[in-house]
PDB file of C-alpha atoms in Angstrom:
ATOM      1  CA  UNK A   1     -17.428   0.835  18.739  1.00  0.00           C
ATOM      2  CA  UNK A   2     -17.124  -2.215  21.462  1.00  0.00           C
ATOM      3  CA  UNK A   3     -17.190  -1.904  25.136  1.00  0.00           C
ATOM      4  CA  UNK A   4     -12.925  -1.611  26.626  1.00  0.00           C
ATOM      5  CA  UNK A   5     -13.000  -5.111  28.291  1.00  0.00           C
ATOM      6  CA  UNK A   6      -9.397  -3.827  30.165  1.00  0.00           C
ATOM      7  CA  UNK A   7      -8.713  -1.252  32.170  1.00  0.00           C
ATOM      8  CA  UNK A   8      -6.829   1.167  30.830  1.00  0.00           C
ATOM      9  CA  UNK A   9      -3.528   2.148  32.330  1.00  0.00           C
ATOM     10  CA  UNK A  10      -2.046   5.506  30.894  1.00  0.00           C
ATOM     11  CA  UNK A  11       1.619   5.206  31.786  1.00  0.00           C
ATOM     12  CA  UNK A  12       2.480   8.863  30.791  1.00  0.00           C
ATOM     13  CA  UNK A  13       0.382  12.452  29.779  1.00  0.00           C
ATOM     14  CA  UNK A  14       1.743  13.633  26.299  1.00  0.00           C
ATOM     15  CA  UNK A  15       0.112  17.094  25.941  1.00  0.00           C
ATOM     16  CA  UNK A  16       0.610  18.937  22.961  1.00  0.00           C
ATOM     17  CA  UNK A  17       0.858  22.218  24.066  1.00  0.00           C
ATOM     18  CA  UNK A  18      -0.821  25.119  21.483  1.00  0.00           C
ATOM     19  CA  UNK A  19       1.539  26.481  19.276  1.00  0.00           C
ATOM     20  CA  UNK A  20       3.898  25.056  21.386  1.00  0.00           C
ATOM     21  CA  UNK A  21       6.184  22.110  22.203  1.00  0.00           C
ATOM     22  CA  UNK A  22       4.702  18.397  23.249  1.00  0.00           C
ATOM     23  CA  UNK A  23       5.049  17.968  26.877  1.00  0.00           C
ATOM     24  CA  UNK A  24       5.605  14.130  27.762  1.00  0.00           C
ATOM     25  CA  UNK A  25       5.586  13.475  31.671  1.00  0.00           C
ATOM     26  CA  UNK A  26       5.613   9.928  33.493  1.00  0.00           C
ATOM     27  CA  UNK A  27       6.619   6.690  32.752  1.00  0.00           C
ATOM     28  CA  UNK A  28       8.353   6.656  29.179  1.00  0.00           C
ATOM     29  CA  UNK A  29      11.837   6.832  26.991  1.00  0.00           C
ATOM     30  CA  UNK A  30      12.899   8.836  24.526  1.00  0.00           C
ATOM     31  CA  UNK A  31      15.176   6.901  21.609  1.00  0.00           C
ATOM     32  CA  UNK A  32      16.492   7.636  18.234  1.00  0.00           C
ATOM     33  CA  UNK A  33      15.253   4.988  15.395  1.00  0.00           C
ATOM     34  CA  UNK A  34      18.206   2.355  16.313  1.00  0.00           C
ATOM     35  CA  UNK A  35      16.097   2.039  19.816  1.00  0.00           C
ATOM     36  CA  UNK A  36      18.900   2.953  21.320  1.00  0.00           C
ATOM     37  CA  UNK A  37      17.747   5.004  24.529  1.00  0.00           C
ATOM     38  CA  UNK A  38      18.448   8.095  24.381  1.00  0.00           C
ATOM     39  CA  UNK A  39      17.057   9.697  27.380  1.00  0.00           C
ATOM     40  CA  UNK A  40      14.506   8.919  30.600  1.00  0.00           C
ATOM     41  CA  UNK A  41      13.756  11.771  32.084  1.00  0.00           C
ATOM     42  CA  UNK A  42      10.487  12.557  34.323  1.00  0.00           C
ATOM     43  CA  UNK A  43       9.138  15.298  31.826  1.00  0.00           C
ATOM     44  CA  UNK A  44      10.523  16.397  28.156  1.00  0.00           C
ATOM     45  CA  UNK A  45       9.373  19.096  25.894  1.00  0.00           C
ATOM     46  CA  UNK A  46       9.560  17.787  22.043  1.00  0.00           C
ATOM     47  CA  UNK A  47      10.111  20.772  19.290  1.00  0.00           C
ATOM     48  CA  UNK A  48       6.706  20.773  16.645  1.00  0.00           C
ATOM     49  CA  UNK A  49       7.647  23.586  14.723  1.00  0.00           C
ATOM     50  CA  UNK A  50      10.842  22.309  13.302  1.00  0.00           C
ATOM     51  CA  UNK A  51      13.095  25.395  14.320  1.00  0.00           C
ATOM     52  CA  UNK A  52      14.958  24.460  17.595  1.00  0.00           C
ATOM     53  CA  UNK A  53      18.155  24.469  17.448  1.00  0.00           C
ATOM     54  CA  UNK A  54      18.113  21.519  19.925  1.00  0.00           C
ATOM     55  CA  UNK A  55      16.621  19.115  18.236  1.00  0.00           C
ATOM     56  CA  UNK A  56      14.432  16.799  18.637  1.00  0.00           C
ATOM     57  CA  UNK A  57      13.822  18.988  22.210  1.00  0.00           C
ATOM     58  CA  UNK A  58      12.086  22.239  21.985  1.00  0.00           C
ATOM     59  CA  UNK A  59      14.532  25.547  23.125  1.00  0.00           C
ATOM     60  CA  UNK A  60      11.514  28.134  22.663  1.00  0.00           C
ATOM     61  CA  UNK A  61      12.716  29.112  19.053  1.00  0.00           C
ATOM     62  CA  UNK A  62       9.110  28.748  18.167  1.00  0.00           C
ATOM     63  CA  UNK A  63       8.013  32.134  20.226  1.00  0.00           C
ATOM     64  CA  UNK A  64      10.947  34.036  17.623  1.00  0.00           C
TER      65      UNK A  64
ATOM     66  CA  UNK B   1      -9.935 -16.382   6.729  1.00  0.00           C
ATOM     67  CA  UNK B   2      -8.276 -13.762   8.279  1.00  0.00           C
ATOM     68  CA  UNK B   3      -5.792 -12.898   5.194  1.00  0.00           C
ATOM     69  CA  UNK B   4      -9.070 -12.313   3.800  1.00  0.00           C
ATOM     70  CA  UNK B   5      -9.864  -9.661   6.238  1.00  0.00           C
ATOM     71  CA  UNK B   6      -6.793  -7.892   6.376  1.00  0.00           C
ATOM     72  CA  UNK B   7      -7.382  -7.803   2.462  1.00  0.00           C
ATOM     73  CA  UNK B   8     -10.172  -5.919   2.500  1.00  0.00           C
ATOM     74  CA  UNK B   9      -9.027  -2.365   3.096  1.00  0.00           C
ATOM     75  CA  UNK B  10      -5.651  -3.090   1.909  1.00  0.00           C
ATOM     76  CA  UNK B  11      -3.558  -4.450  -0.752  1.00  0.00           C
ATOM     77  CA  UNK B  12      -1.308  -7.360  -1.165  1.00  0.00           C
ATOM     78  CA  UNK B  13       1.743  -7.296  -3.248  1.00  0.00           C
ATOM     79  CA  UNK B  14       3.761 -10.654  -4.190  1.00  0.00           C
ATOM     80  CA  UNK B  15       6.976 -11.568  -6.207  1.00  0.00           C
ATOM     81  CA  UNK B  16       6.374 -15.827  -6.351  1.00  0.00           C
ATOM     82  CA  UNK B  17       8.124 -16.154  -2.987  1.00  0.00           C
ATOM     83  CA  UNK B  18       6.616 -14.258  -0.529  1.00  0.00           C
ATOM     84  CA  UNK B  19       3.591 -11.660  -0.362  1.00  0.00           C
ATOM     85  CA  UNK B  20       3.359  -8.494   1.768  1.00  0.00           C
ATOM     86  CA  UNK B  21       0.129  -6.923   3.162  1.00  0.00           C
ATOM     87  CA  UNK B  22      -0.384  -3.434   3.229  1.00  0.00           C
ATOM     88  CA  UNK B  23      -3.252  -1.405   5.554  1.00  0.00           C
ATOM     89  CA  UNK B  24      -2.670   2.048   4.788  1.00  0.00           C
ATOM     90  CA  UNK B  25      -4.898   2.762   7.957  1.00  0.00           C
ATOM     91  CA  UNK B  26      -2.722   1.849  10.187  1.00  0.00           C
ATOM     92  CA  UNK B  27       0.386   3.214   8.568  1.00  0.00           C
ATOM     93  CA  UNK B  28       2.052   6.294  11.198  1.00  0.00           C
ATOM     94  CA  UNK B  29       4.576   7.456   8.904  1.00  0.00           C
ATOM     95  CA  UNK B  30       7.159   6.278  11.127  1.00  0.00           C
ATOM     96  CA  UNK B  31       8.865   5.920   7.553  1.00  0.00           C
ATOM     97  CA  UNK B  32      11.290   3.302   8.117  1.00  0.00           C
ATOM     98  CA  UNK B  33      10.292   1.372   4.973  1.00  0.00           C
ATOM     99  CA  UNK B  34      10.801   3.833   2.092  1.00  0.00           C
ATOM    100  CA  UNK B  35      14.225   4.769   4.131  1.00  0.00           C
ATOM    101  CA  UNK B  36      15.391   1.667   4.162  1.00  0.00           C
ATOM    102  CA  UNK B  37      14.358   0.220   0.698  1.00  0.00           C
ATOM    103  CA  UNK B  38      13.087   2.895  -1.525  1.00  0.00           C
ATOM    104  CA  UNK B  39      13.878   0.555  -4.313  1.00  0.00           C
ATOM    105  CA  UNK B  40      10.629  -1.358  -3.081  1.00  0.00           C
ATOM    106  CA  UNK B  41       8.679   0.873  -1.168  1.00  0.00           C
ATOM    107  CA  UNK B  42       8.096   4.721  -2.994  1.00  0.00           C
ATOM    108  CA  UNK B  43       5.297   7.004  -1.174  1.00  0.00           C
ATOM    109  CA  UNK B  44       6.227   8.432  -5.061  1.00  0.00           C
ATOM    110  CA  UNK B  45       5.301   6.045  -7.507  1.00  0.00           C
ATOM    111  CA  UNK B  46       2.141   4.328  -8.236  1.00  0.00           C
ATOM    112  CA  UNK B  47       1.809   1.400  -7.458  1.00  0.00           C
ATOM    113  CA  UNK B  48       4.117   2.838  -4.088  1.00  0.00           C
ATOM    114  CA  UNK B  49       5.387  -1.008  -3.919  1.00  0.00           C
ATOM    115  CA  UNK B  50       7.553  -2.866  -6.566  1.00  0.00           C
ATOM    116  CA  UNK B  51       8.091  -6.422  -5.092  1.00  0.00           C
ATOM    117  CA  UNK B  52      10.925  -6.704  -8.037  1.00  0.00           C
ATOM    118  CA  UNK B  53      12.955  -3.994  -6.393  1.00  0.00           C
ATOM    119  CA  UNK B  54      15.425  -5.815  -4.244  1.00  0.00           C
ATOM    120  CA  UNK B  55      15.788  -9.780  -3.083  1.00  0.00           C
ATOM    121  CA  UNK B  56      13.045 -11.259  -0.679  1.00  0.00           C
ATOM    122  CA  UNK B  57      16.103 -11.292   2.108  1.00  0.00           C
ATOM    123  CA  UNK B  58      15.663  -7.148   2.184  1.00  0.00           C
ATOM    124  CA  UNK B  59      11.977  -6.582   1.764  1.00  0.00           C
ATOM    125  CA  UNK B  60      11.306  -9.034   4.627  1.00  0.00           C
ATOM    126  CA  UNK B  61      14.113  -7.460   6.739  1.00  0.00           C
ATOM    127  CA  UNK B  62      12.270  -3.916   6.068  1.00  0.00           C
ATOM    128  CA  UNK B  63       9.091  -5.104   6.730  1.00  0.00           C
ATOM    129  CA  UNK B  64       9.898  -6.421  10.289  1.00  0.00           C
ATOM    130  CA  UNK B  65      10.974  -3.135  10.944  1.00  0.00           C
ATOM    131  CA  UNK B  66       7.845  -1.446  10.716  1.00  0.00           C
ATOM    132  CA  UNK B  67       6.286  -0.436  13.819  1.00  0.00           C
ATOM    133  CA  UNK B  68       2.699  -1.047  13.346  1.00  0.00           C
ATOM    134  CA  UNK B  69       0.747  -3.959  10.895  1.00  0.00           C
ATOM    135  CA  UNK B  70       0.752  -1.563   8.088  1.00  0.00           C
ATOM    136  CA  UNK B  71       3.251  -3.859   6.491  1.00  0.00           C
ATOM    137  CA  UNK B  72       2.916  -7.119   6.939  1.00  0.00           C
ATOM    138  CA  UNK B  73       4.411 -10.078   5.084  1.00  0.00           C
ATOM    139  CA  UNK B  74       4.478 -14.273   4.743  1.00  0.00           C
ATOM    140  CA  UNK B  75       5.554 -16.626   2.828  1.00  0.00           C
ATOM    141  CA  UNK B  76       3.217 -18.140  -0.564  1.00  0.00           C
ATOM    142  CA  UNK B  77       4.537 -21.641   0.313  1.00  0.00           C
ATOM    143  CA  UNK B  78       2.735 -22.234   3.602  1.00  0.00           C
ATOM    144  CA  UNK B  79       4.576 -24.646   4.809  1.00  0.00           C
ATOM    145  CA  UNK B  80       7.427 -22.321   5.356  1.00  0.00           C
ATOM    146  CA  UNK B  81       5.313 -20.169   7.611  1.00  0.00           C
ATOM    147  CA  UNK B  82       5.123 -23.098  10.333  1.00  0.00           C
ATOM    148  CA  UNK B  83       8.257 -22.774  12.114  1.00  0.00           C
ATOM    149  CA  UNK B  84       8.852 -18.956  11.752  1.00  0.00           C
ATOM    150  CA  UNK B  85      11.329 -17.090  13.921  1.00  0.00           C
ATOM    151  CA  UNK B  86       9.609 -14.633  16.590  1.00  0.00           C
ATOM    152  CA  UNK B  87      12.448 -12.152  15.175  1.00  0.00           C
ATOM    153  CA  UNK B  88       9.929 -11.360  12.323  1.00  0.00           C
ATOM    154  CA  UNK B  89       8.126  -8.688  13.837  1.00  0.00           C
ATOM    155  CA  UNK B  90       6.139  -8.401  11.137  1.00  0.00           C
ATOM    156  CA  UNK B  91       5.683 -11.805   9.757  1.00  0.00           C
ATOM    157  CA  UNK B  92       1.359 -12.370   9.876  1.00  0.00           C
ATOM    158  CA  UNK B  93       1.835 -15.081  12.830  1.00  0.00           C
ATOM    159  CA  UNK B  94       2.967 -12.189  15.014  1.00  0.00           C
ATOM    160  CA  UNK B  95       1.543  -9.098  13.737  1.00  0.00           C
ATOM    161  CA  UNK B  96      -2.282  -9.991  14.877  1.00  0.00           C
ATOM    162  CA  UNK B  97      -3.703  -6.873  16.107  1.00  0.00           C
ATOM    163  CA  UNK B  98      -6.343  -9.648  18.358  1.00  0.00           C
ATOM    164  CA  UNK B  99      -3.150 -11.065  19.722  1.00  0.00           C
ATOM    165  CA  UNK B 100      -0.891  -7.751  20.880  1.00  0.00           C
ATOM    166  CA  UNK B 101      -4.659  -6.513  22.679  1.00  0.00           C
ATOM    167  CA  UNK B 102      -4.553  -9.839  24.649  1.00  0.00           C
ATOM    168  CA  UNK B 103      -0.995  -8.924  25.963  1.00  0.00           C
ATOM    169  CA  UNK B 104      -2.152  -7.776  29.768  1.00  0.00           C
ATOM    170  CA  UNK B 105       1.422  -7.793  30.447  1.00  0.00           C
ATOM    171  CA  UNK B 106       2.606  -4.726  28.510  1.00  0.00           C
ATOM    172  CA  UNK B 107       0.544  -2.824  30.239  1.00  0.00           C
ATOM    173  CA  UNK B 108       2.629  -1.333  32.867  1.00  0.00           C
ATOM    174  CA  UNK B 109       5.387  -0.970  30.582  1.00  0.00           C
ATOM    175  CA  UNK B 110       6.816   2.743  29.982  1.00  0.00           C
ATOM    176  CA  UNK B 111       5.597   4.633  26.654  1.00  0.00           C
ATOM    177  CA  UNK B 112       8.338   4.537  24.093  1.00  0.00           C
ATOM    178  CA  UNK B 113       8.737   7.822  22.233  1.00  0.00           C
ATOM    179  CA  UNK B 114      10.842   7.256  19.222  1.00  0.00           C
ATOM    180  CA  UNK B 115      12.410  10.047  17.356  1.00  0.00           C
ATOM    181  CA  UNK B 116      12.402   9.378  13.373  1.00  0.00           C
ATOM    182  CA  UNK B 117      15.203  10.991  11.679  1.00  0.00           C
ATOM    183  CA  UNK B 118      14.124  13.839   9.726  1.00  0.00           C
ATOM    184  CA  UNK B 119      10.539  12.544  10.643  1.00  0.00           C
ATOM    185  CA  UNK B 120       7.607  12.814  13.226  1.00  0.00           C
ATOM    186  CA  UNK B 121       7.804  11.512  17.024  1.00  0.00           C
ATOM    187  CA  UNK B 122       6.314   8.166  17.097  1.00  0.00           C
ATOM    188  CA  UNK B 123       4.964   7.166  20.463  1.00  0.00           C
ATOM    189  CA  UNK B 124       3.588   3.874  21.669  1.00  0.00           C
ATOM    190  CA  UNK B 125       2.039   2.376  24.550  1.00  0.00           C
ATOM    191  CA  UNK B 126      -0.732   4.041  27.480  1.00  0.00           C
ATOM    192  CA  UNK B 127      -0.765   6.841  27.601  1.00  0.00           C
ATOM    193  CA  UNK B 128      -3.506  10.199  28.113  1.00  0.00           C
ATOM    194  CA  UNK B 129      -3.307  12.349  24.509  1.00  0.00           C
ATOM    195  CA  UNK B 130      -4.109  16.210  25.224  1.00  0.00           C
ATOM    196  CA  UNK B 131      -4.328  18.381  22.393  1.00  0.00           C
ATOM    197  CA  UNK B 132      -6.694  21.521  21.079  1.00  0.00           C
ATOM    198  CA  UNK B 133      -8.459  21.004  24.829  1.00  0.00           C
ATOM    199  CA  UNK B 134      -9.533  17.356  23.894  1.00  0.00           C
ATOM    200  CA  UNK B 135      -8.228  14.380  25.673  1.00  0.00           C
ATOM    201  CA  UNK B 136      -8.176  11.165  24.554  1.00  0.00           C
ATOM    202  CA  UNK B 137      -7.265   7.342  26.039  1.00  0.00           C
ATOM    203  CA  UNK B 138      -4.654   5.731  24.096  1.00  0.00           C
ATOM    204  CA  UNK B 139      -4.639   1.995  24.763  1.00  0.00           C
ATOM    205  CA  UNK B 140      -1.702   0.032  23.569  1.00  0.00           C
ATOM    206  CA  UNK B 141      -1.572   1.850  20.774  1.00  0.00           C
ATOM    207  CA  UNK B 142       0.576   3.565  18.420  1.00  0.00           C
ATOM    208  CA  UNK B 143       0.291   7.566  17.136  1.00  0.00           C
ATOM    209  CA  UNK B 144       2.563  10.061  15.487  1.00  0.00           C
ATOM    210  CA  UNK B 145       3.182  13.476  16.210  1.00  0.00           C
ATOM    211  CA  UNK B 146       4.486  16.287  13.198  1.00  0.00           C
ATOM    212  CA  UNK B 147       7.972  17.383  14.570  1.00  0.00           C
ATOM    213  CA  UNK B 148       8.254  19.366  11.530  1.00  0.00           C
ATOM    214  CA  UNK B 149       5.481  22.114  11.862  1.00  0.00           C
ATOM    215  CA  UNK B 150       3.591  21.670   8.518  1.00  0.00           C
ATOM    216  CA  UNK B 151       1.492  18.837   8.788  1.00  0.00           C
ATOM    217  CA  UNK B 152      -2.073  19.471   7.507  1.00  0.00           C
ATOM    218  CA  UNK B 153      -3.484  17.375   9.630  1.00  0.00           C
ATOM    219  CA  UNK B 154      -1.967  19.089  12.921  1.00  0.00           C
ATOM    220  CA  UNK B 155      -0.696  17.731  16.139  1.00  0.00           C
ATOM    221  CA  UNK B 156      -0.538  14.930  13.865  1.00  0.00           C
ATOM    222  CA  UNK B 157       2.178  13.575  11.180  1.00  0.00           C
ATOM    223  CA  UNK B 158       0.630  12.834   7.879  1.00  0.00           C
ATOM    224  CA  UNK B 159       3.436  12.950   5.437  1.00  0.00           C
ATOM    225  CA  UNK B 160       4.165  16.005   4.735  1.00  0.00           C
ATOM    226  CA  UNK B 161       8.446  15.720   5.705  1.00  0.00           C
ATOM    227  CA  UNK B 162       8.829  14.325   3.186  1.00  0.00           C
ATOM    228  CA  UNK B 163       7.867  16.853   0.680  1.00  0.00           C
ATOM    229  CA  UNK B 164       9.490  19.624   2.282  1.00  0.00           C
ATOM    230  CA  UNK B 165      12.666  18.172   3.053  1.00  0.00           C
ATOM    231  CA  UNK B 166      12.218  18.907   6.706  1.00  0.00           C
ATOM    232  CA  UNK B 167      15.938  17.010   8.462  1.00  0.00           C
ATOM    233  CA  UNK B 168      17.385  16.973  11.977  1.00  0.00           C
ATOM    234  CA  UNK B 169      20.338  19.334  11.642  1.00  0.00           C
TER     235      UNK B 169
END
């Protein structure tokens, strides 16, 4: 791997919570495949188990 | 020279009019290709690309939807590659890793979080990825995270949602 020549400026933090959702914070935009903006929040939790009744968001169904 | 490089690890397919290049390493399973044009891009078929399954215009339109450089294209007639409209995002004139990396203006762009219907979440930009106690800097790049829970490569998408029939409803 070559050395990084440019400063890395992260805009957001994407955190995959253990046995839980994807938590995203920072400067980001959520959209669907047509690139329409769905949401531009400060924080979002996305379902990772496929069972949420409020997809793409987590509703805690993974715990049940 | 460049296209030689490109071909080293991938494949190319042609219908005599255009050539489509496939770089499997770059694929994030955003699934635009087979969702839009299964007649041409069928992951369950070998070879998975059939350049005679649809018109050249339809193939170009679909390849341009690929969010990575996994799929790119060019005209076989080099004359026609000279003056390509930039809306053809995946023409080889535009989809080049070296150009993408040098675009420093993209640095302050908000991270794009795209929910693929019945598929993964594709995250594009500069961000810190934390998973399983690890922390990784993703620098102006694209990752794809599983939303169905069935991937064999969690937390990343490996395309399994297609087999399990995961849907958003």
